[in-house]
Amino acid sequence: MKRIFTISGFILLCFFFVNTAFAQNSTVKGKVTDAATGEGLVGVSVSIQGTDNGTQTDANGAFTLSVPPKATLLVSYIGYTSQHVAVSNAGPISIKLEASANELQQVVVIGYGTQRKVDNTGSVATVKGADLAKQASTNAVSALEGKVAGVEIINNGQPGSSPTINIRGVGTIYGSGQSLYVVDGVWYDDISFLNSNDIESISILKDASSTAIYGIRAANGVILVTTKRGKTGKPTVNLNSYFGWQAVTNQVKMANATEYATAINELTALNNTPSDYNPPVFANPSSYGTGTNWYNQILRNAPVTNNEISLAGGTDKYTYDYSFGYLDQDGIVKDNNYQRYTFHVANDFKPVKNLKLGFSANILSSNSRDVNGQIFHQLYTAAPVVPVYYNNGKYGDPADYNVGGGANYNPQATIDFYNQHSKNKRFTGSVYGEYNILPDLKFRTSFGGDLAQAEVRNYTPVYFATGGQQSTTSSLNLSHTETRNWIWENTLTYDKTIGKNKITALLGYGSQRNEGTYMNAFADSVAYAKSGNLHTSFPAGTNVTYTQPTANQILTTEVSQFGRINYSYDDRYLLNASIRHDGASEFYPNVYAWLPAVGAGWVITNESFMKGQHIFDNLKLRASYGMVGNAIVPISPTTLTVTNDPTLYTAIFGNPQTTNAGASINTVVPPTITWEKSEATDFGIEGSILNHKLSFEADYYNRLTKNAIFNIPIPGSTGENGPNGGILGNQADIRNRGFEFTVTWKQQISNDISYSISPNLGINNNEVTKVLSGNNPIYSGGAGIANGALATRTVQGQPIGEFYGYKVLGIFQTAEQVAKSPQAATAKPGDFIYQDTNGDGQISSTDRVNLGNPNAKYGYGVNMFLKVKNFDFTVDLQGRADVSVFNSNLGYRFGNENITQDFYDNRWHGAGTSNTYPSMNIGSTLNSAPNSFYVSSGSYFRVRNAQFGYTLPSELTRRWSIQSIRFFANAQNAINIFGYKGFSPEIGGGVLNEGIDSNVYPLYATYNFGVNVTF
C-alpha cells in the first residue's frame, strides 16, 4: 500500500510543477451573469474566437483571460444562448447571458457520454457541484438531501460515516441496497473519498432506460459523478475554508435523580410478591436532587474545520486541476474525532491531432478515534443517582447504589477506557485515451481502479473503574481489510447528423475484477508502550492468536457487452434503445443475463401546430421501459460448503481411539439461483412557461423487482447455519411505484434583485407482491428489544420491513380488570392491554398486526435563492411524511435503567393515573414485546441548510490582484420540527431493520463561517 501512495505522490508532484507557457498579451477581466436573475454563472466557457485558448468563470461568474489585440470572445454555457463579445480597453466586461429559447438544448451527463436534454427520454436529475459545496456536509451525498424528487438520503451522525441513499424506494432485500456510483467512469459503492469541492456535477439516473446501460449493478439507481478538470487559460487558484461547531439538537430529556429513584422504587414494588418482598432501593429519593445529567456530561459542542485549495488551468495542448483538502471533525461525543486528507489530480493532453489522453486520481487518508458502540444506550439508561466521580477522584460506581445489572456502568469510564483507532487509505482513479478515427467516429478506452486499505486497532488495558467496568487482562485486537478492484471499458461512438436526422450509436465491452481480503489478529497480556506501536504490530513476546473468519476473501469477476442507439428526428421525435449482456461470477453456473431498455419522446412545442401558441415555451412527453440487475449476492450461493471448526466439532475413531478435529455440513443451499432483475416503466412530462420563468417536470414510475434474493427461514432443528438462518434463493417480487414533481420559478425583479424557488415532491408506495413461500414471512428487527422478539416482518401484500406486533388498547388499571381479560395469566395492573385480534380469548403471536411502515411515502424539498446586490441568501428545506419509526430505547431494559422525563411524567403509577403509558415494569417480557406503543410518526420538517453570503466589490478586490472574495455564514439542520420523542426521526438500519431507533448516533446542527477566495 505504501508503494501506491509513493507512486501517486510522485505523479502529483511531477504534474504539479509542469511549466506552462502563456502568451504575453493584454489581460481582460469580466463577469458573466444570468440575464434573468442577475446571478453569477459558474463554469461558463470564455474563449478567444478562432482558437482553443480560453478559461472558465469562477463561483461568482468572474473570469480573467490573456488576449491578443482586437480579440473577440466566444462566451457559451449550457442552456444559454452563446455570445460574441469584442474586447476593448474600457475596463471590465459585463456579460449577461440569456436562457436559450429552448431550455431543452442544455446538455446532461448520461451513461458513457453526454446528451442534449431534448434528446433524453429518461428521468435524469442534475445537481451542480457548486450547490453541493455550499453545504457543511462532509460527504457529498448528504448534500443531495431534499434537492431531487424521489431521492431519499438517510444520514448518520457519526463522523466519517456514509449516508444511505434510496432512489425511488427500496427494491431489494439482500445486501445494502445501495446505489451504484460512477466517478469518471469507474464503479464504486460510495464516494466518501471525494471532497465536495472536487465535484463538477452529479447526475442521478432514476429510470430503467437511463440505468440499463449499467445493467449488472443498476437495480438501485445510478449516480454519475463528474470531477473537476482543468480548462485552458491562466492558472486559477481557489481557496475554500470554513470553521464552526456541531451542536446536539432536540436532546432527549431524561428523568433526574429524584425522579429516577422514585420510579425505581415503584418498579421494585411492582415486582414484589407476598413471599418475596424487596424493600425500596432508595430510602429517600428527594435526597439525590437532580443528580448527574449524563448527556450533558458526555456530549459536547464539537468543533469542525474544512480547508481546500485548488489550482487549475492549461493550454490548448494540456490542462490540469489539482486540489488538496483537509477536514478535522470532532464528534459530539467527547474524544470522538475524524480527520481526512484528500488529494485530487486531473490532467488532459492533446499530443497530436484527433488524440486525447488523460487521467484523474483521488487519494484519501483518514484517521479516527472511535467511540464505543454502546455509548448512546448507556447515556439513555445510566442511573442519574450515580456521580461521575467521587470526592476522592474515583469513578462513581453504580454497584454502590444497588441499581442492578441493567445500568451497571459509568459512561465517563466507558469513553475513558475505550481505545480504538481506525485508519483508512484509498487510491482511486482512471486513465483514458480517445481517438477520433473519423470526424463522426470515436474510440475510447479507459482503465480504472480502487485500491483501499483499512485498519482498526482496539486496545483494552488492565484497569478498574467500577464493579462492572474492569479488566484484569489487557488485550489487543487488530483487523486489516484490503480492497483491490479494477474495471476496463472500451467504447466506439458514432455521432452523425444528416439533415433533420441525428443518430448516436454506442458499442462497448467491459470487464471487472473485485477482490477483498480480511484478516484479524488477537493478543492478550499486551503491555501498553505507545499508540503507534500498537497500531502497526504486536509487541515482541506477546501471545498472538490469529483468527481468520469463514468469509475472509472475496473475489468476483464480471464481463459485459453493451450497445445503445439514440435517434432524433427534427428535435421532435426521439427514440432510445439499449441492450447489455452481463456475465457475473456470483451467479455461477447461471452466469449471463440480457438487460434491454427502450425510451421514446415527443417535443410537442417543436411541432408546426404549436408555433402560434404563447403558453408553453417548451413541452415534452417521454416514456421508457427497461430491465436492470442486482449482483450483490453471496459468492457461489448454490455451492455446498463444509464447516471445519475444532471448537465445535470433534471426531473419535481409531484403535486406540483418538480425538480428531471434526467437520460438518451445516448449510442448506438452493439447487440454483437466477438473476435478480428489476423491470421499470416511466412516463414523464417536462416544460416551461411564462418566458422560461416557470419550469416543471413530472413523472410516474412503476418498478417491479422480480426474483428478489433473500433467505426463507427454516427450523434450527435441521442444523442449518446458512446466511441469517435460512435458505437463500429467488423468493419474491417487490414493487415500487409513485409520482415525482419538480417546479422551478426564477425571476429578476431589478438589476440588483433576483430570486428563485424550486419545490419538489416524491410519492412512493412499496409492496411485496409475491413470495415463493406464500404467506411465510421474513422476521427481523430485533435491535434493542429486551424479550428477544423481532419487530419487523416482510410478507406478501405489505411493504418491506413493516413494523409488526401487538396493538395496545390501553393500560390495565386494577387487578379485577386483569382477571377478566385474555391476559389474566400474565398481566398485572400497569401493563399493556393487547388487542385480541383473532377473538380466541387469549393473547398470542397470532394476534399481532401491522403497526407502521418505515418506508416513507412522501419526501419533499424546497430550495430557495435570493440575491440583493452583493448579498446572497440560500435556504434549503426538506422533510418526509407518512412514515413510522420504532423507538426500542423505551423497552430496552433489563433492570433499573433510567427513563425519559416524558415517560416519568406520563407513566402509570396507580389506578387512573394513565391509560396510555405503562408502569415502570415496561422492560418485562410481556410489555417489551413489539407493540404500537413503541411506534411513532417519523414525519419531520427541517431547515436543511441556510446560508448568508457577501461578495466584496470587484473594484476593491482587483486592487489586491484577487478575482473575488466571498464571506459566508451557514447553519445546517438548525431547525427540526417533528413529533417523535427521540433525537431525530431520520433513522437508518438497513433494508429489514429500517427505522428502529436503538443506540443510534444522533444527527446534529452545524454552524460555521467561511470564505471563498479566487486568485
mmCIF file of C-alpha atoms in Angstrom, residues 247-491:
data_model
loop_
_atom_site.group_PDB
_atom_site.id
_atom_site.type_symbol
_atom_site.label_atom_id
_atom_site.label_comp_id
_atom_site.label_asym_id
_atom_site.label_seq_id
_atom_site.Cartn_x
_atom_site.Cartn_y
_atom_site.Cartn_z
ATOM 1 C CA ALA A 247 -24.368 21.001 18.464
ATOM 2 C CA VAL A 248 -26.883 18.397 19.556
ATOM 3 C CA THR A 249 -30.447 19.250 18.573
ATOM 4 C CA ASN A 250 -33.644 18.006 20.196
ATOM 5 C CA GLN A 251 -31.741 16.362 23.042
ATOM 6 C CA VAL A 252 -33.881 13.854 24.905
ATOM 7 C CA LYS A 253 -34.602 14.977 28.444
ATOM 8 C CA MET A 254 -34.088 12.209 30.978
ATOM 9 C CA ALA A 255 -35.516 11.822 34.469
ATOM 10 C CA ASN A 256 -33.364 13.422 37.162
ATOM 11 C CA ALA A 257 -32.014 11.586 40.188
ATOM 12 C CA THR A 258 -35.021 12.186 42.449
ATOM 13 C CA GLU A 259 -37.458 11.140 39.755
ATOM 14 C CA TYR A 260 -35.350 8.128 38.883
ATOM 15 C CA ALA A 261 -35.160 6.961 42.493
ATOM 16 C CA THR A 262 -38.933 7.351 42.820
ATOM 17 C CA ALA A 263 -39.548 5.361 39.656
ATOM 18 C CA ILE A 264 -37.159 2.545 40.617
ATOM 19 C CA ASN A 265 -38.883 2.204 43.982
ATOM 20 C CA GLU A 266 -42.159 1.798 42.085
ATOM 21 C CA LEU A 267 -40.608 -0.875 39.900
ATOM 22 C CA THR A 268 -39.378 -2.759 42.962
ATOM 23 C CA ALA A 269 -42.844 -2.649 44.497
ATOM 24 C CA LEU A 270 -44.472 -3.857 41.278
ATOM 25 C CA ASN A 271 -42.208 -6.906 41.217
ATOM 26 C CA ASN A 272 -42.732 -7.769 44.878
ATOM 27 C CA THR A 273 -44.726 -10.840 45.837
ATOM 28 C CA PRO A 274 -46.048 -11.743 49.302
ATOM 29 C CA SER A 275 -43.428 -14.476 49.598
ATOM 30 C CA ASP A 276 -40.570 -12.437 48.196
ATOM 31 C CA TYR A 277 -40.623 -8.898 49.492
ATOM 32 C CA ASN A 278 -37.867 -6.479 48.452
ATOM 33 C CA PRO A 279 -37.504 -3.164 50.297
ATOM 34 C CA PRO A 280 -37.257 0.081 48.309
ATOM 35 C CA VAL A 281 -33.886 0.590 46.644
ATOM 36 C CA PHE A 282 -33.791 4.267 47.613
ATOM 37 C CA ALA A 283 -34.989 5.155 51.102
ATOM 38 C CA ASN A 284 -35.163 8.904 50.458
ATOM 39 C CA PRO A 285 -35.433 9.734 46.720
ATOM 40 C CA SER A 286 -35.516 13.505 47.248
ATOM 41 C CA SER A 287 -32.066 13.413 48.845
ATOM 42 C CA TYR A 288 -30.458 12.751 45.499
ATOM 43 C CA GLY A 289 -31.538 16.083 44.000
ATOM 44 C CA THR A 290 -31.117 16.430 40.236
ATOM 45 C CA GLY A 291 -28.074 14.148 40.126
ATOM 46 C CA THR A 292 -25.995 13.573 37.010
ATOM 47 C CA ASN A 293 -27.164 14.571 33.561
ATOM 48 C CA TRP A 294 -25.192 12.029 31.548
ATOM 49 C CA TYR A 295 -25.968 13.606 28.202
ATOM 50 C CA ASN A 296 -24.522 16.917 29.370
ATOM 51 C CA GLN A 297 -21.504 15.114 30.789
ATOM 52 C CA ILE A 298 -20.529 13.154 27.680
ATOM 53 C CA LEU A 299 -21.875 15.189 24.760
ATOM 54 C CA ARG A 300 -20.349 18.480 23.645
ATOM 55 C CA ASN A 301 -20.359 21.250 21.100
ATOM 56 C CA ALA A 302 -17.846 19.781 18.680
ATOM 57 C CA PRO A 303 -15.577 21.942 16.503
ATOM 58 C CA VAL A 304 -15.207 21.242 12.788
ATOM 59 C CA THR A 305 -12.956 22.816 10.195
ATOM 60 C CA ASN A 306 -12.580 22.185 6.487
ATOM 61 C CA ASN A 307 -9.978 23.669 4.136
ATOM 62 C CA GLU A 308 -9.464 23.132 0.414
ATOM 63 C CA ILE A 309 -7.122 24.732 -2.073
ATOM 64 C CA SER A 310 -7.046 24.063 -5.804
ATOM 65 C CA LEU A 311 -5.032 25.071 -8.847
ATOM 66 C CA ALA A 312 -6.437 24.775 -12.368
ATOM 67 C CA GLY A 313 -5.550 25.980 -15.845
ATOM 68 C CA GLY A 314 -3.879 24.878 -19.040
ATOM 69 C CA THR A 315 -3.160 25.466 -22.695
ATOM 70 C CA ASP A 316 -4.706 24.122 -25.872
ATOM 71 C CA LYS A 317 -2.452 21.048 -25.508
ATOM 72 C CA TYR A 318 -2.524 20.419 -21.808
ATOM 73 C CA THR A 319 -4.893 21.143 -18.894
ATOM 74 C CA TYR A 320 -4.600 20.435 -15.214
ATOM 75 C CA ASP A 321 -6.604 20.532 -11.997
ATOM 76 C CA TYR A 322 -5.025 19.844 -8.618
ATOM 77 C CA SER A 323 -6.550 20.163 -5.174
ATOM 78 C CA PHE A 324 -5.799 19.332 -1.570
ATOM 79 C CA GLY A 325 -8.373 19.159 1.202
ATOM 80 C CA TYR A 326 -8.184 18.741 4.962
ATOM 81 C CA LEU A 327 -11.122 18.034 7.269
ATOM 82 C CA ASP A 328 -10.884 17.923 11.055
ATOM 83 C CA GLN A 329 -14.189 16.958 12.664
ATOM 84 C CA ASP A 330 -14.836 16.221 16.316
ATOM 85 C CA GLY A 331 -17.831 14.071 17.150
ATOM 86 C CA ILE A 332 -20.491 15.265 19.573
ATOM 87 C CA VAL A 333 -19.239 12.519 21.925
ATOM 88 C CA LYS A 334 -16.121 13.545 23.811
ATOM 89 C CA ASP A 335 -12.872 12.033 22.471
ATOM 90 C CA ASN A 336 -14.522 11.119 19.137
ATOM 91 C CA ASN A 337 -12.551 12.635 16.235
ATOM 92 C CA TYR A 338 -12.216 12.178 12.485
ATOM 93 C CA GLN A 339 -9.501 13.616 10.253
ATOM 94 C CA ARG A 340 -9.465 13.314 6.487
ATOM 95 C CA TYR A 341 -6.927 14.313 3.852
ATOM 96 C CA THR A 342 -7.961 14.295 0.191
ATOM 97 C CA PHE A 343 -5.959 14.875 -2.991
ATOM 98 C CA HIS A 344 -7.426 15.290 -6.446
ATOM 99 C CA VAL A 345 -5.374 15.277 -9.641
ATOM 100 C CA ALA A 346 -6.707 15.540 -13.209
ATOM 101 C CA ASN A 347 -4.722 16.034 -16.407
ATOM 102 C CA ASP A 348 -5.713 16.011 -20.057
ATOM 103 C CA PHE A 349 -3.342 16.027 -23.012
ATOM 104 C CA LYS A 350 -3.698 16.552 -26.770
ATOM 105 C CA PRO A 351 -0.333 15.338 -28.064
ATOM 106 C CA VAL A 352 -1.418 15.052 -31.697
ATOM 107 C CA LYS A 353 -4.467 15.795 -33.776
ATOM 108 C CA ASN A 354 -7.503 13.583 -33.066
ATOM 109 C CA LEU A 355 -5.897 12.046 -29.966
ATOM 110 C CA LYS A 356 -6.692 12.921 -26.377
ATOM 111 C CA LEU A 357 -5.188 11.305 -23.293
ATOM 112 C CA GLY A 358 -5.841 11.923 -19.649
ATOM 113 C CA PHE A 359 -6.097 10.642 -16.139
ATOM 114 C CA SER A 360 -7.689 11.514 -12.825
ATOM 115 C CA ALA A 361 -6.803 10.312 -9.356
ATOM 116 C CA ASN A 362 -8.255 10.755 -5.902
ATOM 117 C CA ILE A 363 -6.302 9.944 -2.776
ATOM 118 C CA LEU A 364 -7.827 9.609 0.678
ATOM 119 C CA SER A 365 -6.118 9.216 4.016
ATOM 120 C CA SER A 366 -8.223 9.290 7.164
ATOM 121 C CA ASN A 367 -7.732 8.679 10.863
ATOM 122 C CA SER A 368 -10.373 8.418 13.522
ATOM 123 C CA ARG A 369 -10.581 7.931 17.242
ATOM 124 C CA ASP A 370 -13.705 5.850 17.514
ATOM 125 C CA VAL A 371 -16.494 5.848 20.045
ATOM 126 C CA ASN A 372 -17.826 2.844 21.940
ATOM 127 C CA GLY A 373 -20.760 1.401 20.016
ATOM 128 C CA GLN A 374 -22.912 1.199 23.160
ATOM 129 C CA ILE A 375 -22.343 4.732 24.401
ATOM 130 C CA PHE A 376 -25.723 6.155 23.398
ATOM 131 C CA HIS A 377 -27.572 3.256 25.001
ATOM 132 C CA GLN A 378 -25.570 3.896 28.167
ATOM 133 C CA LEU A 379 -26.326 7.615 28.139
ATOM 134 C CA TYR A 380 -30.022 6.842 27.744
ATOM 135 C CA THR A 381 -30.142 4.354 30.613
ATOM 136 C CA ALA A 382 -27.346 5.317 33.049
ATOM 137 C CA ALA A 383 -28.566 5.992 36.591
ATOM 138 C CA PRO A 384 -28.539 9.745 37.410
ATOM 139 C CA VAL A 385 -28.066 8.969 41.132
ATOM 140 C CA VAL A 386 -24.508 7.881 40.336
ATOM 141 C CA PRO A 387 -21.975 10.738 40.273
ATOM 142 C CA VAL A 388 -19.354 10.991 37.571
ATOM 143 C CA TYR A 389 -16.587 10.950 40.196
ATOM 144 C CA TYR A 390 -16.468 10.651 43.944
ATOM 145 C CA ASN A 391 -14.732 13.310 46.009
ATOM 146 C CA ASN A 392 -11.629 11.124 46.133
ATOM 147 C CA GLY A 393 -11.379 11.196 42.326
ATOM 148 C CA LYS A 394 -12.585 7.653 41.750
ATOM 149 C CA TYR A 395 -15.375 6.896 39.307
ATOM 150 C CA GLY A 396 -18.922 6.828 40.622
ATOM 151 C CA ASP A 397 -19.862 3.129 40.858
ATOM 152 C CA PRO A 398 -23.451 2.006 40.144
ATOM 153 C CA ALA A 399 -22.834 -1.029 42.355
ATOM 154 C CA ASP A 400 -22.674 1.317 45.346
ATOM 155 C CA TYR A 401 -26.288 2.323 44.631
ATOM 156 C CA ASN A 402 -27.735 -1.162 44.130
ATOM 157 C CA VAL A 403 -29.097 -0.293 40.680
ATOM 158 C CA GLY A 404 -28.622 -3.842 39.358
ATOM 159 C CA GLY A 405 -27.050 -5.157 36.192
ATOM 160 C CA GLY A 406 -29.165 -3.270 33.675
ATOM 161 C CA ALA A 407 -27.460 0.086 34.344
ATOM 162 C CA ASN A 408 -24.190 -1.130 35.790
ATOM 163 C CA TYR A 409 -21.939 1.324 34.007
ATOM 164 C CA ASN A 410 -20.486 4.793 34.301
ATOM 165 C CA PRO A 411 -20.446 6.330 30.786
ATOM 166 C CA GLN A 412 -17.459 8.507 31.649
ATOM 167 C CA ALA A 413 -15.420 5.388 32.388
ATOM 168 C CA THR A 414 -16.674 3.864 29.147
ATOM 169 C CA ILE A 415 -15.187 6.602 26.980
ATOM 170 C CA ASP A 416 -12.067 6.997 29.131
ATOM 171 C CA PHE A 417 -11.018 3.363 28.745
ATOM 172 C CA TYR A 418 -12.240 2.793 25.209
ATOM 173 C CA ASN A 419 -9.209 2.918 22.940
ATOM 174 C CA GLN A 420 -9.965 2.224 19.277
ATOM 175 C CA HIS A 421 -8.417 3.911 16.282
ATOM 176 C CA SER A 422 -9.228 3.401 12.623
ATOM 177 C CA LYS A 423 -7.046 4.251 9.646
ATOM 178 C CA ASN A 424 -8.124 4.239 6.018
ATOM 179 C CA LYS A 425 -6.091 4.776 2.879
ATOM 180 C CA ARG A 426 -7.630 4.752 -0.554
ATOM 181 C CA PHE A 427 -6.399 5.413 -4.070
ATOM 182 C CA THR A 428 -8.992 5.702 -6.824
ATOM 183 C CA GLY A 429 -8.781 6.902 -10.368
ATOM 184 C CA SER A 430 -8.678 6.168 -14.059
ATOM 185 C CA VAL A 431 -6.698 6.733 -17.237
ATOM 186 C CA TYR A 432 -8.226 7.087 -20.664
ATOM 187 C CA GLY A 433 -7.482 7.552 -24.302
ATOM 188 C CA GLU A 434 -9.766 8.924 -27.040
ATOM 189 C CA TYR A 435 -9.071 8.794 -30.747
ATOM 190 C CA ASN A 436 -11.248 10.241 -33.488
ATOM 191 C CA ILE A 437 -10.991 7.603 -36.196
ATOM 192 C CA LEU A 438 -13.286 9.655 -38.415
ATOM 193 C CA PRO A 439 -14.977 13.006 -37.810
ATOM 194 C CA ASP A 440 -18.100 11.101 -36.695
ATOM 195 C CA LEU A 441 -16.464 8.019 -35.160
ATOM 196 C CA LYS A 442 -14.610 7.997 -31.844
ATOM 197 C CA PHE A 443 -12.907 5.186 -29.951
ATOM 198 C CA ARG A 444 -12.368 5.437 -26.207
ATOM 199 C CA THR A 445 -10.613 3.104 -23.816
ATOM 200 C CA SER A 446 -10.394 3.583 -20.052
ATOM 201 C CA PHE A 447 -8.935 1.675 -17.151
ATOM 202 C CA GLY A 448 -9.761 2.490 -13.556
ATOM 203 C CA GLY A 449 -9.273 1.062 -10.127
ATOM 204 C CA ASP A 450 -9.965 1.240 -6.426
ATOM 205 C CA LEU A 451 -7.167 0.302 -4.024
ATOM 206 C CA ALA A 452 -8.055 0.575 -0.359
ATOM 207 C CA GLN A 453 -6.671 -0.451 2.985
ATOM 208 C CA ALA A 454 -8.479 -0.188 6.322
ATOM 209 C CA GLU A 455 -7.025 -0.935 9.738
ATOM 210 C CA VAL A 456 -8.770 -0.977 13.099
ATOM 211 C CA ARG A 457 -6.885 -1.264 16.382
ATOM 212 C CA ASN A 458 -8.706 -1.852 19.651
ATOM 213 C CA TYR A 459 -6.825 -1.995 22.942
ATOM 214 C CA THR A 460 -8.184 -2.733 26.398
ATOM 215 C CA PRO A 461 -5.779 -2.072 29.292
ATOM 216 C CA VAL A 462 -5.736 -3.556 32.744
ATOM 217 C CA TYR A 463 -7.985 -1.247 34.727
ATOM 218 C CA PHE A 464 -10.577 -0.949 37.450
ATOM 219 C CA ALA A 465 -13.164 1.808 37.131
ATOM 220 C CA THR A 466 -16.342 0.332 38.650
ATOM 221 C CA GLY A 467 -17.535 -3.068 39.747
ATOM 222 C CA GLY A 468 -18.889 -3.724 36.259
ATOM 223 C CA GLN A 469 -16.181 -1.904 34.310
ATOM 224 C CA GLN A 470 -12.824 -3.527 34.837
ATOM 225 C CA SER A 471 -10.333 -5.777 33.134
ATOM 226 C CA THR A 472 -7.687 -7.947 34.787
ATOM 227 C CA THR A 473 -6.002 -8.765 31.471
ATOM 228 C CA SER A 474 -5.040 -6.389 28.701
ATOM 229 C CA SER A 475 -5.990 -7.299 25.155
ATOM 230 C CA LEU A 476 -5.221 -6.051 21.689
ATOM 231 C CA ASN A 477 -7.275 -6.694 18.560
ATOM 232 C CA LEU A 478 -6.128 -5.734 15.066
ATOM 233 C CA SER A 479 -8.185 -6.072 11.905
ATOM 234 C CA HIS A 480 -6.966 -5.430 8.389
ATOM 235 C CA THR A 481 -9.101 -5.112 5.262
ATOM 236 C CA GLU A 482 -7.851 -4.639 1.718
ATOM 237 C CA THR A 483 -9.750 -3.924 -1.482
ATOM 238 C CA ARG A 484 -8.355 -4.268 -4.995
ATOM 239 C CA ASN A 485 -10.852 -3.569 -7.744
ATOM 240 C CA TRP A 486 -10.331 -2.699 -11.388
ATOM 241 C CA ILE A 487 -12.531 -2.006 -14.398
ATOM 242 C CA TRP A 488 -11.564 -1.809 -18.074
ATOM 243 C CA GLU A 489 -14.025 -0.487 -20.648
ATOM 244 C CA ASN A 490 -13.824 0.197 -24.371
ATOM 245 C CA THR A 491 -16.427 2.077 -26.395
#
